[in-house]
Amino acid sequence: MTRTSTTLRFALLLTVANGFLDAYTYLARGGVFANVQTANVIFFAINMSQGKVTSALAHVWPLLAFIAGVGLSSHLKSGRFDQHLKHPMRATMVLQAVVLFIIGFVPATVAHSYVTVPISFVAAMQIGLFRNIGDFVYLPVATTGNLMRLVEAGYTGYVDRDQTARQAFGTYAALTINFTIGATAGAFATRAWSVHAIWLPAAVLFVTLILFIVDERRGIEP
């Protein structure tokens, strides 16, 4: 039985929300990528080489939050928390949506780390918990890995004529397009509504919560 968290529709909602968040944090929250940690490592190195220690540290805190988020997701997947939390997957989506909703009230004058750190934390939980669409592996918070798999699947599917690879090609194409759409929407919305734009991806995450509830009532494993 297909689980809600491994469906393409669920993955597309996550990727569009995360594409939005990267544009949002870069434009409205100090030029930091709260989801993509590779960029933070590079910015940290560049700032340190220029002697900008304070700017460099701004990229460290999201990294540490990301590590903590991955650790917590590993604990949730281990099953050790099941006796305390009936629906851990659902609870994490609620947490993420609520965190983003609250951040929308935080003014731009507040230190950006107070915003980027919690976003990095919930993004890490997404990576730790949601990485599969059926048998296909993907990343909901970045597009590089998905783009690489897109090209590989396209080659295998259309050059080697592998039907499964063609299905993978369509899946990764949809993910890449959705991430791009999310980033584009994030850029326009952030320029229009500033810090309040984050309420849009928060709403998207609330929709994923609705999917869990609807599928459960239909007898589909959440």
PDB file of N, CA, C and O in Angstrom, residues 9 34 39 47 64 73-75 79 97 107 114 123 126 128 140 152 154 198 212:
ATOM      1  N   ARG A   9       2.529  13.559  -5.375  1.00  0.00           N
ATOM      2  CA  ARG A   9       1.832  14.798  -5.030  1.00  0.00           C
ATOM      3  C   ARG A   9       2.391  15.393  -3.744  1.00  0.00           C
ATOM      4  O   ARG A   9       2.538  16.609  -3.623  1.00  0.00           O
ATOM      5  N   ALA A  34      18.632  28.944   3.955  1.00  0.00           N
ATOM      6  CA  ALA A  34      18.323  28.147   5.140  1.00  0.00           C
ATOM      7  C   ALA A  34      18.194  26.666   4.818  1.00  0.00           C
ATOM      8  O   ALA A  34      18.382  25.819   5.691  1.00  0.00           O
ATOM      9  N   ALA A  39      25.625  25.980   0.107  1.00  0.00           N
ATOM     10  CA  ALA A  39      25.821  27.413  -0.094  1.00  0.00           C
ATOM     11  C   ALA A  39      26.311  28.075   1.189  1.00  0.00           C
ATOM     12  O   ALA A  39      27.169  28.971   1.148  1.00  0.00           O
ATOM     13  N   ASN A  47      33.486  34.522   3.532  1.00  0.00           N
ATOM     14  CA  ASN A  47      33.485  35.577   4.551  1.00  0.00           C
ATOM     15  C   ASN A  47      34.695  35.470   5.481  1.00  0.00           C
ATOM     16  O   ASN A  47      35.278  36.482   5.876  1.00  0.00           O
ATOM     17  N   LEU A  64      24.398  24.186  12.044  1.00  0.00           N
ATOM     18  CA  LEU A  64      24.234  23.457  13.305  1.00  0.00           C
ATOM     19  C   LEU A  64      22.777  23.037  13.506  1.00  0.00           C
ATOM     20  O   LEU A  64      22.502  21.926  13.979  1.00  0.00           O
ATOM     21  N   SER A  73      15.232  13.641  13.256  1.00  0.00           N
ATOM     22  CA  SER A  73      14.503  12.813  12.294  1.00  0.00           C
ATOM     23  C   SER A  73      14.963  11.363  12.370  1.00  0.00           C
ATOM     24  O   SER A  73      14.154  10.438  12.231  1.00  0.00           O
ATOM     25  N   SER A  74      16.253  11.141  12.607  1.00  0.00           N
ATOM     26  CA  SER A  74      16.767   9.779  12.763  1.00  0.00           C
ATOM     27  C   SER A  74      16.151   9.117  13.985  1.00  0.00           C
ATOM     28  O   SER A  74      15.816   7.926  13.969  1.00  0.00           O
ATOM     29  N   HIS A  75      15.995   9.906  15.051  1.00  0.00           N
ATOM     30  CA  HIS A  75      15.377   9.381  16.272  1.00  0.00           C
ATOM     31  C   HIS A  75      13.913   9.014  16.019  1.00  0.00           C
ATOM     32  O   HIS A  75      13.433   7.963  16.476  1.00  0.00           O
ATOM     33  N   GLY A  79      11.771   4.613  15.627  1.00  0.00           N
ATOM     34  CA  GLY A  79      10.613   4.033  16.287  1.00  0.00           C
ATOM     35  C   GLY A  79      10.603   4.191  17.789  1.00  0.00           C
ATOM     36  O   GLY A  79       9.636   3.824  18.465  1.00  0.00           O
ATOM     37  N   ALA A  97       4.901  23.634   9.580  1.00  0.00           N
ATOM     38  CA  ALA A  97       3.947  24.658   9.146  1.00  0.00           C
ATOM     39  C   ALA A  97       3.797  25.750  10.197  1.00  0.00           C
ATOM     40  O   ALA A  97       3.759  26.947   9.872  1.00  0.00           O
ATOM     41  N   PRO A 107       9.658  40.622  12.398  1.00  0.00           N
ATOM     42  CA  PRO A 107      10.056  41.744  11.520  1.00  0.00           C
ATOM     43  C   PRO A 107      11.472  41.586  10.983  1.00  0.00           C
ATOM     44  O   PRO A 107      12.306  40.871  11.566  1.00  0.00           O
ATOM     45  N   TYR A 114      17.641  34.284  14.006  1.00  0.00           N
ATOM     46  CA  TYR A 114      16.442  33.828  14.715  1.00  0.00           C
ATOM     47  C   TYR A 114      15.414  33.236  13.756  1.00  0.00           C
ATOM     48  O   TYR A 114      14.496  32.526  14.181  1.00  0.00           O
ATOM     49  N   ALA A 123      13.870  22.036   7.802  1.00  0.00           N
ATOM     50  CA  ALA A 123      14.289  21.534   6.489  1.00  0.00           C
ATOM     51  C   ALA A 123      15.059  20.233   6.644  1.00  0.00           C
ATOM     52  O   ALA A 123      14.895  19.292   5.860  1.00  0.00           O
ATOM     53  N   GLN A 126      12.792  17.399   7.149  1.00  0.00           N
ATOM     54  CA  GLN A 126      12.208  16.966   5.881  1.00  0.00           C
ATOM     55  C   GLN A 126      13.123  16.002   5.149  1.00  0.00           C
ATOM     56  O   GLN A 126      12.702  14.951   4.667  1.00  0.00           O
ATOM     57  N   GLY A 128      15.445  14.177   6.410  1.00  0.00           N
ATOM     58  CA  GLY A 128      15.572  12.935   7.164  1.00  0.00           C
ATOM     59  C   GLY A 128      14.374  12.020   7.038  1.00  0.00           C
ATOM     60  O   GLY A 128      14.513  10.791   7.058  1.00  0.00           O
ATOM     61  N   PRO A 140      13.846  16.894  -1.062  1.00  0.00           N
ATOM     62  CA  PRO A 140      12.793  17.900  -1.135  1.00  0.00           C
ATOM     63  C   PRO A 140      13.288  19.338  -0.991  1.00  0.00           C
ATOM     64  O   PRO A 140      12.570  20.261  -1.346  1.00  0.00           O
ATOM     65  N   GLU A 152      20.324  11.361 -15.712  1.00  0.00           N
ATOM     66  CA  GLU A 152      20.686   9.941 -15.756  1.00  0.00           C
ATOM     67  C   GLU A 152      19.487   9.085 -16.181  1.00  0.00           C
ATOM     68  O   GLU A 152      19.620   8.161 -16.989  1.00  0.00           O
ATOM     69  N   GLY A 154      16.906  10.107 -17.889  1.00  0.00           N
ATOM     70  CA  GLY A 154      16.599  10.406 -19.281  1.00  0.00           C
ATOM     71  C   GLY A 154      17.480   9.616 -20.233  1.00  0.00           C
ATOM     72  O   GLY A 154      17.003   9.084 -21.251  1.00  0.00           O
ATOM     73  N   ILE A 198       6.323  34.304   3.733  1.00  0.00           N
ATOM     74  CA  ILE A 198       6.547  32.937   4.195  1.00  0.00           C
ATOM     75  C   ILE A 198       5.242  32.235   4.571  1.00  0.00           C
ATOM     76  O   ILE A 198       5.195  31.008   4.713  1.00  0.00           O
ATOM     77  N   PHE A 212      -2.556  13.791   4.680  1.00  0.00           N
ATOM     78  CA  PHE A 212      -2.436  12.706   5.654  1.00  0.00           C
ATOM     79  C   PHE A 212      -3.809  12.313   6.193  1.00  0.00           C
ATOM     80  O   PHE A 212      -4.151  11.130   6.272  1.00  0.00           O
TER      81      PHE A 212
END
